[in-house]
Amino acid sequence: MERILPFLIATILATSHASPSSSSEPHLIHLLRPKHGAGGHALKGVSCLSWRFGVETNNIRGWKTIPSKCEDYVGHYMLGSLYRKDCKVVVDEAILYAENLKLTGDGKDVWIFDIDETILSNLPYYARHGFGVEPFNSTLFNEWVNTGEAPPLPESLRLYRKLLSLGLKIVFLTGRSEDQRKATSTNLKKAGFHTWEKLILKKSSNQGTTAVVYKSGERKTLEESGYRIVGNIGDQWSDILGNNTGNRTFKLPDPMYYLS
Amino acid sequence: MERILPFLIATILATSHASPSSSSEPHLIHLLRPKHGAGGHALKGVSCLSWRFGVETNNIRGWKTIPSKCEDYVGHYMLGSLYRKDCKVVVDEAILYAENLKLTGDGKDVWIFDIDETILSNLPYYARHGFGVEPFNSTLFNEWVNTGEAPPLPESLRLYRKLLSLGLKIVFLTGRSEDQRKATSTNLKKAGFHTWEKLILKKSSNQGTTAVVYKSGERKTLEESGYRIVGNIGDQWSDILGNNTGNRTFKLPDPMYYLS
């Protein structure tokens, strides 16, 4: 069962490209994990919905793992239709905003995307590791990254294509490290992201800094080079806080982990 | 029925003071409005849960009324247990933060509270006006404010008492206008908030500015007067964005209206 799970998840994410707003995606995870706590209702004694509210609104900070009793809830959320719908609402709003921009056409208007859980989905990995209930294991996670097999987030692919069609330049700004450049660019292309202005990865000199500090610095450098950041989207608050955050920010859902 | 609704809501909010974390509050609204869309599951064709995610994460901005199909969903949410649990998660986190503060003891450490939907609940009003589905009517709303009958948000009362016990000073910073000072202070005391360092209301010179601009200006003045804003809590993003926002901000739920 474990060996087919990544395939099933990739299929769920991939087969829905054609109709990103359809609610017909199969709920295969329910067959795999037919447990309580699915579908959005609270578990007795632990309000996983309220915990998710706390996390997504940046009220709860600095956590290392999800509450163990919320593993099934988070798993069902991530692989069910609600996560997909939550992403759709964000991307619909981003597209509405982008379509009403007055662009200069000088090629300096950029939109920043984070990568993990924004452009590429690591669900095949997290489904095998308790959806965030296990402490982060960089060795295992980097092995997964290096496979280059992460599927796209369908809604982000839709936003990416729309932004390109509007003439915006794309900048990927990720906490992945420079030595993962090849695996990352290969993965991006495989997932349908074929063009970008910049792919900014974390240099060894940036190791040890928080995501907020690292990403703020890179955005400052971009703006000092003459780029205008018209939009900025990520799954972590640390993607969209700090300085030079862009004219408007968008927060995708991610109840699986927290990066400061 | 309509005439007893405010009383029932006030009872729901009031009777649960004694046990803010109990899940035994009566769900009287279900008897009053036994419709579909309750309890957190999505309505067909409208993902009210995703809309709420979009609103609470500050992705969806500038809206005037809630989606009409989400009236029942928002009503059930506000009067059911989930709203109460969502508030509890935020306040638990705020108390955890406050208890770990190193305070100077010079009386200059303040915590800012917004008032409406933060300290006082206007649910008795909004329950009679479609939980945000009707366009805002300032005449009717001000009539309600002037009754001074708004019940407290139980979790905020708990936070308020904890902060006072830790030696923090309380500043109320509200978009209510200066001519509502008497009604507001009477209401605050009736609801259990008996002491404060400052009650800042909107002067006529501030009319026409956004909440972000008005509140940022007042916070700046506070800090220039020597106060240190160690915490800041509100139900709107405009309560906690801008400048001088405080060392840490907290966002309470409010899917009923949006203030820029």
Short mmCIF file of C-alpha atoms in Angstrom, two decimals:
data_model
loop_
_atom_site.label_atom_id
_atom_site.label_comp_id
_atom_site.label_asym_id
_atom_site.label_seq_id
_atom_site.Cartn_x
_atom_site.Cartn_y
_atom_site.Cartn_z
CA MET A 1 0.00 0.00 0.00
CA GLU A 2 2.74 2.43 0.94
CA ARG A 3 4.47 2.07 -2.40
CA ILE A 4 1.39 2.97 -4.39
CA LEU A 5 0.41 5.93 -2.22
CA PRO A 6 2.74 8.45 -3.89
CA PHE A 7 1.42 7.35 -7.27
CA LEU A 8 -2.17 7.76 -6.16
CA ILE A 9 -1.48 11.22 -4.77
CA ALA A 10 0.39 12.27 -7.87
CA THR A 11 -2.58 11.02 -9.87
CA ILE A 12 -5.03 13.00 -7.75
CA LEU A 13 -3.01 16.17 -8.24
CA ALA A 14 -2.19 15.55 -11.88
CA THR A 15 -5.51 14.35 -13.24
CA SER A 16 -7.22 17.46 -12.06
CA HIS A 17 -5.12 19.84 -14.18
CA ALA A 18 -7.70 19.86 -16.90
CA SER A 19 -10.47 20.99 -14.60
CA PRO A 20 -8.92 22.71 -11.62
CA SER A 21 -12.21 23.90 -10.23
CA SER A 22 -14.00 20.60 -10.62
CA SER A 23 -15.01 18.83 -7.46
CA SER A 24 -14.74 15.43 -9.10
CA GLU A 25 -11.27 14.51 -7.87
CA PRO A 26 -11.30 11.06 -6.36
CA HIS A 27 -11.01 10.83 -2.59
CA LEU A 28 -8.68 7.88 -2.61
CA ILE A 29 -7.26 8.75 0.77
CA HIS A 30 -10.56 7.82 2.35
CA LEU A 31 -10.05 4.27 1.19
CA LEU A 32 -6.54 4.27 2.53
CA ARG A 33 -7.33 5.90 5.85
CA PRO A 34 -10.98 5.43 6.67
CA LYS A 35 -10.71 7.03 10.08
CA HIS A 36 -12.53 9.62 12.14
CA GLY A 37 -11.96 13.34 11.94
CA ALA A 38 -12.47 13.66 8.20
CA GLY A 39 -14.41 16.21 6.30
CA GLY A 40 -13.94 19.18 8.53
CA HIS A 41 -15.67 18.31 11.80
CA ALA A 42 -13.85 18.59 15.08
CA LEU A 43 -12.28 15.69 16.90
CA LYS A 44 -13.52 15.30 20.44
CA GLY A 45 -11.22 17.12 22.82
CA VAL A 46 -9.04 18.56 20.06
CA SER A 47 -10.39 21.18 17.76
CA CYS A 48 -8.21 20.52 14.73
CA LEU A 49 -10.26 23.04 12.78
CA SER A 50 -9.49 25.70 15.36
CA TRP A 51 -5.84 24.70 15.42
CA ARG A 52 -5.81 25.14 11.64
CA PHE A 53 -7.48 28.55 12.02
CA GLY A 54 -4.76 29.50 14.50
CA VAL A 55 -1.99 28.37 12.20
CA GLU A 56 -3.32 29.82 8.95
CA THR A 57 -3.98 33.23 10.53
CA ASN A 58 -0.43 33.36 11.96
CA ASN A 59 -1.71 33.29 15.52
CA ILE A 60 0.10 30.05 16.37
CA ARG A 61 3.80 30.36 15.62
CA GLY A 62 7.01 28.45 16.02
CA TRP A 63 5.50 24.97 16.13
CA LYS A 64 7.56 21.93 15.14
CA THR A 65 4.98 19.24 14.45
CA ILE A 66 1.22 19.08 14.06
CA PRO A 67 -0.81 17.86 17.08
CA SER A 68 -0.67 14.07 16.90
CA LYS A 69 -4.45 13.81 17.22
CA CYS A 70 -4.81 15.97 14.10
CA GLU A 71 -2.85 13.66 11.80
CA ASP A 72 -5.98 12.18 10.25
CA TYR A 73 -7.68 15.53 10.05
CA VAL A 74 -4.72 17.14 8.27
CA GLY A 75 -4.33 14.11 6.01
CA HIS A 76 -7.94 14.19 4.97
CA TYR A 77 -7.81 17.93 4.52
CA MET A 78 -4.72 17.83 2.32
CA LEU A 79 -5.95 15.00 0.13
CA GLY A 80 -9.62 15.90 0.06
CA SER A 81 -11.50 18.59 -1.77
CA LEU A 82 -11.28 21.35 0.86
CA TYR A 83 -7.56 21.97 0.42
CA ARG A 84 -8.13 22.22 -3.31
CA LYS A 85 -11.02 24.62 -2.83
CA ASP A 86 -9.05 26.73 -0.36
CA CYS A 87 -6.27 27.03 -2.95
CA LYS A 88 -8.81 27.92 -5.64
CA VAL A 89 -10.20 30.83 -3.61
CA VAL A 90 -6.70 32.26 -3.17
CA VAL A 91 -5.80 31.89 -6.84
CA ASP A 92 -9.12 33.31 -8.03
CA GLU A 93 -8.39 36.40 -5.93
CA ALA A 94 -4.81 36.59 -7.21
CA ILE A 95 -5.97 36.40 -10.83
CA LEU A 96 -8.64 39.05 -10.23
CA TYR A 97 -5.94 41.28 -8.79
CA ALA A 98 -3.43 40.55 -11.60
CA GLU A 99 -5.96 41.16 -14.38
CA ASN A 100 -6.58 44.64 -13.02
CA LEU A 101 -2.92 45.63 -12.84
CA LYS A 102 -1.63 48.39 -15.05
CA LEU A 103 1.66 46.94 -16.25
CA THR A 104 4.40 49.03 -17.75
CA GLY A 105 5.49 46.43 -20.28
CA ASP A 106 9.17 47.08 -19.62
CA GLY A 107 9.69 43.54 -18.36
CA LYS A 108 10.44 44.63 -14.81
CA ASP A 109 7.12 43.63 -13.24
CA VAL A 110 7.64 40.34 -11.43
CA TRP A 111 5.55 37.95 -9.42
CA ILE A 112 7.28 35.92 -6.73
CA PHE A 113 6.38 32.32 -6.08
CA ASP A 114 7.68 30.22 -3.27
CA ILE A 115 8.23 26.61 -4.41
CA ASP A 116 7.43 23.94 -1.82
CA GLU A 117 3.68 23.67 -1.12
CA THR A 118 3.23 26.67 -3.42
CA ILE A 119 4.38 25.56 -6.86
CA LEU A 120 5.35 21.97 -6.17
CA SER A 121 3.51 19.68 -3.81
CA ASN A 122 5.40 17.43 -1.42
CA LEU A 123 2.27 15.53 -0.49
CA PRO A 124 3.68 12.23 -1.75
CA TYR A 125 6.41 12.71 0.86
CA TYR A 126 4.27 14.04 3.69
CA ALA A 127 1.62 11.37 3.23
CA ARG A 128 4.32 8.84 4.10
CA HIS A 129 5.45 10.90 7.08
CA GLY A 130 2.23 11.61 8.94
CA PHE A 131 1.35 14.92 7.27
CA GLY A 132 3.64 16.82 9.61
CA VAL A 133 3.20 14.72 12.74
CA GLU A 134 6.83 13.51 12.48
CA PRO A 135 9.70 15.92 13.25
CA PHE A 136 11.25 17.25 10.04
CA ASN A 137 14.00 14.96 8.72
CA SER A 138 16.19 16.89 6.31
CA THR A 139 18.00 13.79 5.02
CA LEU A 140 14.81 12.00 4.02
CA PHE A 141 13.21 15.18 2.70
CA ASN A 142 16.23 16.05 0.56
CA GLU A 143 16.21 12.52 -0.86
CA TRP A 144 12.62 13.15 -1.90
CA VAL A 145 13.47 16.57 -3.39
CA ASN A 146 16.29 15.04 -5.40
CA THR A 147 13.95 12.59 -7.09
CA GLY A 148 12.47 15.61 -8.90
CA GLU A 149 9.08 13.91 -8.80
CA ALA A 150 6.99 16.51 -6.95
CA PRO A 151 3.71 17.19 -8.74
CA PRO A 152 2.51 20.75 -9.31
CA LEU A 153 -0.18 22.44 -7.26
CA PRO A 154 -2.85 22.68 -9.97
CA GLU A 155 -4.16 26.07 -8.88
CA SER A 156 -0.66 27.56 -8.81
CA LEU A 157 -0.03 26.24 -12.30
CA ARG A 158 -3.20 28.00 -13.39
CA LEU A 159 -2.03 31.26 -11.77
CA TYR A 160 1.46 30.88 -13.29
CA ARG A 161 0.04 30.46 -16.80
CA LYS A 162 -2.30 33.42 -16.36
CA LEU A 163 0.52 35.68 -15.14
CA LEU A 164 2.73 34.73 -18.08
CA SER A 165 -0.13 35.46 -20.46
CA LEU A 166 -0.46 38.91 -18.88
CA GLY A 167 3.22 39.60 -19.54
CA LEU A 168 4.51 39.27 -16.01
CA LYS A 169 7.92 37.80 -15.25
CA ILE A 170 8.14 34.95 -12.78
CA VAL A 171 10.64 34.70 -9.94
CA PHE A 172 10.88 31.52 -7.90
CA LEU A 173 12.24 32.23 -4.42
CA THR A 174 12.77 29.10 -2.39
CA GLY A 175 14.37 27.89 0.80
CA ARG A 176 15.78 24.94 -1.14
CA SER A 177 19.55 25.14 -1.29
CA GLU A 178 21.74 26.00 -4.26
CA ASP A 179 22.95 22.40 -4.58
CA GLN A 180 19.35 21.42 -5.35
CA ARG A 181 19.21 23.70 -8.40
CA LYS A 182 19.38 20.93 -10.97
CA ALA A 183 16.78 18.70 -9.29
CA THR A 184 14.54 21.69 -8.75
CA SER A 185 14.66 23.08 -12.29
CA THR A 186 14.14 19.59 -13.72
CA ASN A 187 11.18 19.12 -11.41
CA LEU A 188 9.70 22.51 -12.27
CA LYS A 189 9.79 21.75 -16.00
CA LYS A 190 8.38 18.27 -15.51
CA ALA A 191 5.54 19.82 -13.51
CA GLY A 192 4.69 22.29 -16.26
CA PHE A 193 6.69 25.36 -15.23
CA HIS A 194 8.91 25.89 -18.24
CA THR A 195 10.00 29.50 -18.00
CA TRP A 196 11.13 31.92 -15.33
CA GLU A 197 13.12 35.12 -14.91
CA LYS A 198 14.99 33.90 -11.86
CA LEU A 199 15.22 30.79 -9.75
CA ILE A 200 16.64 31.97 -6.44
CA LEU A 201 17.91 29.27 -4.09
CA LYS A 202 19.48 29.57 -0.66
CA LYS A 203 23.24 30.06 -0.83
CA SER A 204 25.46 28.49 1.78
CA SER A 205 26.09 32.02 3.11
CA ASN A 206 22.38 32.23 3.90
CA GLN A 207 22.24 28.99 5.85
CA GLY A 208 21.19 29.54 9.43
CA THR A 209 19.08 32.61 8.73
CA THR A 210 15.30 32.48 8.98
CA ALA A 211 13.17 32.37 5.86
CA VAL A 212 11.88 35.87 6.62
CA VAL A 213 15.40 37.32 6.72
CA TYR A 214 16.68 35.36 3.72
CA LYS A 215 13.65 36.07 1.53
CA SER A 216 13.44 39.73 2.56
CA GLY A 217 17.08 40.18 1.55
CA GLU A 218 16.57 38.56 -1.84
CA ARG A 219 13.47 40.66 -2.51
CA LYS A 220 15.35 43.81 -1.54
CA THR A 221 18.12 42.89 -4.00
CA LEU A 222 15.52 42.30 -6.71
CA GLU A 223 13.95 45.72 -6.19
CA GLU A 224 17.35 47.38 -6.04
CA SER A 225 18.00 45.79 -9.46
CA GLY A 226 14.96 47.62 -10.82
CA TYR A 227 12.34 44.90 -10.56
CA ARG A 228 8.89 45.78 -9.23
CA ILE A 229 7.31 43.01 -7.15
CA VAL A 230 3.63 43.27 -8.03
CA GLY A 231 2.60 40.02 -6.38
CA ASN A 232 4.02 37.47 -3.98
CA ILE A 233 2.52 34.09 -3.07
CA GLY A 234 3.56 31.40 -0.65
CA ASP A 235 2.22 28.83 1.78
CA GLN A 236 4.14 30.21 4.79
CA TRP A 237 3.71 33.57 6.48
CA SER A 238 7.50 33.85 6.30
CA ASP A 239 7.16 33.99 2.50
CA ILE A 240 5.12 37.18 2.65
CA LEU A 241 6.30 39.01 5.78
CA GLY A 242 9.43 41.13 6.25
CA ASN A 243 10.48 43.85 3.82
CA ASN A 244 9.94 44.39 0.10
CA THR A 245 7.03 41.97 0.33
CA GLY A 246 5.44 43.17 -2.91
CA ASN A 247 2.36 45.22 -3.74
CA ARG A 248 0.10 42.39 -2.69
CA THR A 249 0.66 39.08 -0.97
CA PHE A 250 -1.25 35.81 -1.06
CA LYS A 251 -1.22 33.01 1.47
CA LEU A 252 -1.90 29.45 0.35
CA PRO A 253 -2.96 26.87 2.93
CA ASP A 254 -0.39 24.66 4.63
CA PRO A 255 -1.27 23.02 7.93
CA MET A 256 1.66 20.53 7.71
CA TYR A 257 4.64 22.58 8.82
CA TYR A 258 5.82 25.98 10.01
CA LEU A 259 8.87 27.91 8.82
CA SER A 260 9.94 31.09 10.59
CA MET B 1 -39.02 34.97 17.71
CA GLU B 2 -37.00 37.94 16.62
CA ARG B 3 -37.47 39.71 19.92
CA ILE B 4 -36.07 36.87 21.95
CA LEU B 5 -33.10 36.20 19.65
CA PRO B 6 -30.83 38.89 21.15
CA PHE B 7 -31.62 37.57 24.60
CA LEU B 8 -30.78 34.01 23.58
CA ILE B 9 -27.50 35.10 22.02
CA ALA B 10 -26.59 37.17 25.05
CA THR B 11 -27.35 34.12 27.16
CA ILE B 12 -25.14 31.91 25.03
CA LEU B 13 -22.26 34.33 25.34
CA ALA B 14 -22.84 35.14 28.99
CA THR B 15 -23.53 31.75 30.47
CA SER B 16 -20.30 30.40 29.18
CA HIS B 17 -18.12 32.82 31.12
CA ALA B 18 -17.70 30.35 33.90
CA SER B 19 -16.32 27.65 31.63
CA PRO B 20 -14.86 29.29 28.57
CA SER B 21 -13.30 26.10 27.29
CA SER B 22 -16.34 23.94 27.83
CA SER B 23 -18.08 22.61 24.77
CA SER B 24 -21.43 22.50 26.49
CA GLU B 25 -22.81 25.82 25.30
CA PRO B 26 -26.32 25.34 23.96
CA HIS B 27 -26.78 25.50 20.19
CA LEU B 28 -30.00 27.43 20.33
CA ILE B 29 -29.47 28.85 16.89
CA HIS B 30 -30.03 25.41 15.42
CA LEU B 31 -33.57 25.49 16.76
CA LEU B 32 -34.07 28.92 15.29
CA ARG B 33 -32.48 28.27 11.92
CA PRO B 34 -32.53 24.57 11.19
CA LYS B 35 -31.13 24.95 7.69
CA HIS B 36 -28.43 23.37 5.59
CA GLY B 37 -24.79 24.40 5.58
CA ALA B 38 -24.26 24.11 9.32
CA GLY B 39 -21.42 22.54 11.15
CA GLY B 40 -18.62 23.30 8.79
CA HIS B 41 -19.39 21.29 5.67
CA ALA B 42 -19.46 22.99 2.30
CA LEU B 43 -22.59 24.09 0.55
CA LYS B 44 -22.92 22.70 -2.94
CA GLY B 45 -21.51 25.13 -5.45
CA VAL B 46 -20.28 27.57 -2.82
CA SER B 47 -17.39 26.68 -0.60
CA CYS B 48 -18.21 28.84 2.38
CA LEU B 49 -15.38 27.22 4.30
CA SER B 50 -12.92 28.23 1.59
CA TRP B 51 -14.39 31.70 1.44
CA ARG B 52 -13.82 31.94 5.20
CA PHE B 53 -10.25 30.71 4.75
CA GLY B 54 -9.74 33.42 2.13
CA VAL B 55 -11.14 36.11 4.37
CA GLU B 56 -9.40 35.10 7.60
CA THR B 57 -6.00 34.81 5.91
CA ASN B 58 -6.38 38.28 4.37
CA ASN B 59 -6.40 36.88 0.85
CA ILE B 60 -9.87 38.24 0.06
CA ARG B 61 -10.02 41.97 0.68
CA GLY B 62 -12.34 44.89 0.23
CA TRP B 63 -15.61 42.96 0.33
CA LYS B 64 -18.85 44.67 1.36
CA THR B 65 -21.17 41.78 2.26
CA ILE B 66 -20.80 38.06 2.79
CA PRO B 67 -21.86 35.77 -0.10
CA SER B 68 -25.63 35.42 0.22
CA LYS B 69 -25.41 31.64 0.05
CA CYS B 70 -23.12 31.69 3.09
CA GLU B 71 -25.58 33.43 5.41
CA ASP B 72 -26.61 30.20 7.11
CA TYR B 73 -23.04 28.96 7.22
CA VAL B 74 -21.77 32.15 8.85
CA GLY B 75 -24.75 32.25 11.22
CA HIS B 76 -24.17 28.74 12.38
CA TYR B 77 -20.46 29.34 12.67
CA MET B 78 -20.87 32.48 14.76
CA LEU B 79 -23.44 30.98 17.11
CA GLY B 80 -22.08 27.47 17.26
CA SER B 81 -19.08 26.03 19.04
CA LEU B 82 -16.49 26.49 16.30
CA TYR B 83 -16.33 30.27 16.59
CA ARG B 84 -15.89 29.89 20.32
CA LYS B 85 -13.14 27.32 19.85
CA ASP B 86 -11.38 29.44 17.23
CA CYS B 87 -11.35 32.33 19.72
CA LYS B 88 -10.04 30.04 22.44
CA VAL B 89 -7.06 28.95 20.35
CA VAL B 90 -6.09 32.57 19.73
CA VAL B 91 -6.45 33.57 23.38
CA ASP B 92 -4.57 30.50 24.62
CA GLU B 93 -1.69 31.54 22.38
CA ALA B 94 -1.90 35.16 23.51
CA ILE B 95 -1.81 34.13 27.18
CA LEU B 96 1.13 31.81 26.57
CA TYR B 97 2.95 34.71 24.96
CA ALA B 98 1.99 37.19 27.70
CA GLU B 99 3.01 34.89 30.53
CA ASN B 100 6.50 34.67 29.07
CA LEU B 101 7.01 38.42 28.72
CA LYS B 102 9.66 40.13 30.79
CA LEU B 103 7.85 43.24 31.90
CA THR B 104 9.62 46.31 33.22
CA GLY B 105 7.00 47.17 35.81
CA ASP B 106 7.17 50.87 34.97
CA GLY B 107 3.52 50.90 33.85
CA LYS B 108 4.37 51.61 30.24
CA ASP B 109 3.76 48.13 28.83
CA VAL B 110 0.37 48.15 27.15
CA TRP B 111 -1.80 45.68 25.30
CA ILE B 112 -4.13 47.05 22.64
CA PHE B 113 -7.61 45.66 22.17
CA ASP B 114 -9.97 46.57 19.38
CA ILE B 115 -13.57 46.70 20.67
CA ASP B 116 -16.22 45.47 18.23
CA GLU B 117 -16.02 41.69 17.67
CA THR B 118 -12.90 41.71 19.85
CA ILE B 119 -14.03 42.86 23.31
CA LEU B 120 -17.74 43.34 22.74
CA SER B 121 -19.87 41.12 20.53
CA ASN B 122 -22.42 42.62 18.17
CA LEU B 123 -23.93 39.22 17.44
CA PRO B 124 -27.36 40.26 18.78
CA TYR B 125 -27.32 42.92 16.06
CA TYR B 126 -25.83 40.86 13.24
CA ALA B 127 -28.12 37.91 13.92
CA ARG B 128 -31.02 40.23 13.05
CA HIS B 129 -29.22 41.49 9.95
CA GLY B 130 -28.17 38.32 8.16
CA PHE B 131 -24.71 37.93 9.73
CA GLY B 132 -23.20 40.35 7.24
CA VAL B 133 -25.34 39.52 4.22
CA GLU B 134 -26.99 42.97 4.40
CA PRO B 135 -25.01 46.10 3.42
CA PHE B 136 -23.79 47.93 6.52
CA ASN B 137 -26.35 50.41 7.83
CA SER B 138 -24.62 52.93 10.09
CA THR B 139 -27.88 54.37 11.43
CA LEU B 140 -29.20 51.03 12.62
CA PHE B 141 -25.81 49.89 13.85
CA ASN B 142 -25.25 53.09 15.86
CA GLU B 143 -28.69 52.67 17.42
CA TRP B 144 -27.56 49.24 18.57
CA VAL B 145 -24.23 50.58 19.87
CA ASN B 146 -26.03 53.27 21.84
CA THR B 147 -28.10 50.71 23.71
CA GLY B 148 -24.84 49.69 25.45
CA GLU B 149 -26.11 46.11 25.55
CA ALA B 150 -23.33 44.30 23.66
CA PRO B 151 -22.18 41.20 25.53
CA PRO B 152 -18.47 40.49 26.01
CA LEU B 153 -16.52 37.97 23.97
CA PRO B 154 -15.86 35.47 26.77
CA GLU B 155 -12.35 34.55 25.59
CA SER B 156 -11.32 38.19 25.34
CA LEU B 157 -12.59 38.80 28.85
CA ARG B 158 -10.40 35.92 29.98
CA LEU B 159 -7.39 37.44 28.19
CA TYR B 160 -8.15 40.89 29.61
CA ARG B 161 -8.27 39.58 33.17
CA LYS B 162 -5.03 37.62 32.68
CA LEU B 163 -3.21 40.66 31.28
CA LEU B 164 -4.33 42.84 34.17
CA SER B 165 -3.15 40.20 36.63
CA LEU B 166 0.27 40.24 34.92
CA GLY B 167 0.50 44.00 35.43
CA LEU B 168 -0.12 45.12 31.86
CA LYS B 169 -2.04 48.27 31.06
CA ILE B 170 -5.00 48.02 28.69
CA VAL B 171 -5.65 50.35 25.77
CA PHE B 172 -8.91 50.10 23.87
CA LEU B 173 -8.51 51.40 20.31
CA THR B 174 -11.76 51.45 18.38
CA GLY B 175 -13.28 52.76 15.18
CA ARG B 176 -16.30 53.85 17.20
CA SER B 177 -16.59 57.63 17.21
CA GLU B 178 -15.91 60.03 20.07
CA ASP B 179 -19.64 60.77 20.50
CA GLN B 180 -20.11 57.10 21.44
CA ARG B 181 -17.71 57.37 24.39
CA LYS B 182 -20.39 57.29 27.08
CA ALA B 183 -22.33 54.39 25.56
CA THR B 184 -19.08 52.51 24.97
CA SER B 185 -17.62 52.95 28.44
CA THR B 186 -20.95 52.05 30.03
CA ASN B 187 -21.14 48.96 27.86
CA LEU B 188 -17.54 47.96 28.64
CA LYS B 189 -18.18 48.11 32.39
CA LYS B 190 -21.46 46.24 32.07
CA ALA B 191 -19.64 43.55 30.12
CA GLY B 192 -16.98 43.14 32.81
CA PHE B 193 -14.21 45.46 31.58
CA HIS B 194 -13.88 47.84 34.48
CA THR B 195 -10.45 49.39 34.04
CA TRP B 196 -8.28 50.72 31.24
CA GLU B 197 -5.38 53.06 30.65
CA LYS B 198 -6.93 54.64 27.58
CA LEU B 199 -10.12 54.38 25.58
CA ILE B 200 -9.25 55.80 22.16
CA LEU B 201 -12.19 56.63 19.89
CA LYS B 202 -12.22 58.09 16.40
CA LYS B 203 -12.22 61.89 16.41
CA SER B 204 -14.16 63.78 13.80
CA SER B 205 -10.79 64.80 12.29
CA ASN B 206 -10.14 61.12 11.62
CA GLN B 207 -13.40 60.48 9.83
CA GLY B 208 -12.84 59.35 6.28
CA THR B 209 -9.50 57.68 6.91
CA THR B 210 -9.15 53.92 6.81
CA ALA B 211 -8.88 51.91 9.99
CA VAL B 212 -5.26 51.05 9.14
CA VAL B 213 -4.28 54.71 8.85
CA TYR B 214 -6.27 55.86 11.89
CA LYS B 215 -5.10 53.04 14.15
CA SER B 216 -1.48 53.26 12.98
CA GLY B 217 -1.48 56.98 13.83
CA GLU B 218 -2.89 56.38 17.31
CA ARG B 219 -0.40 53.61 18.00
CA LYS B 220 2.45 55.83 16.85
CA THR B 221 1.27 58.57 19.23
CA LEU B 222 1.12 56.02 22.05
CA GLU B 223 4.69 54.87 21.44
CA GLU B 224 5.90 58.45 21.12
CA SER B 225 4.35 59.04 24.56
CA GLY B 226 6.61 56.32 25.97
CA TYR B 227 4.26 53.36 25.91
CA ARG B 228 5.51 49.99 24.67
CA ILE B 229 2.89 47.99 22.76
CA VAL B 230 3.66 44.42 23.77
CA GLY B 231 0.51 42.91 22.29
CA ASN B 232 -2.29 43.88 19.94
CA ILE B 233 -5.47 41.94 19.24
CA GLY B 234 -8.36 42.53 16.88
CA ASP B 235 -10.83 40.78 14.62
CA GLN B 236 -9.81 42.73 11.49
CA TRP B 237 -6.49 42.66 9.68
CA SER B 238 -6.70 46.46 9.70
CA ASP B 239 -6.38 46.29 13.50
CA ILE B 240 -2.95 44.68 13.29
CA LEU B 241 -1.40 45.95 10.04
CA GLY B 242 0.28 49.31 9.38
CA ASN B 243 2.93 50.77 11.66
CA ASN B 244 3.67 50.46 15.38
CA THR B 245 1.63 47.26 15.35
CA GLY B 246 3.15 45.97 18.58
CA ASN B 247 5.60 43.22 19.43
CA ARG B 248 3.05 40.57 18.58
CA THR B 249 -0.36 40.65 16.98
CA PHE B 250 -3.35 38.34 17.29
CA LYS B 251 -6.23 37.91 14.85
CA LEU B 252 -9.62 36.84 16.16
CA PRO B 253 -12.15 35.35 13.73
CA ASP B 254 -14.73 37.54 12.03
CA PRO B 255 -16.37 36.34 8.83
CA MET B 256 -19.21 38.92 9.05
CA TYR B 257 -17.59 42.10 7.75
CA TYR B 258 -14.41 43.64 6.38
CA LEU B 259 -12.84 46.96 7.40
CA SER B 260 -9.90 48.34 5.44
#
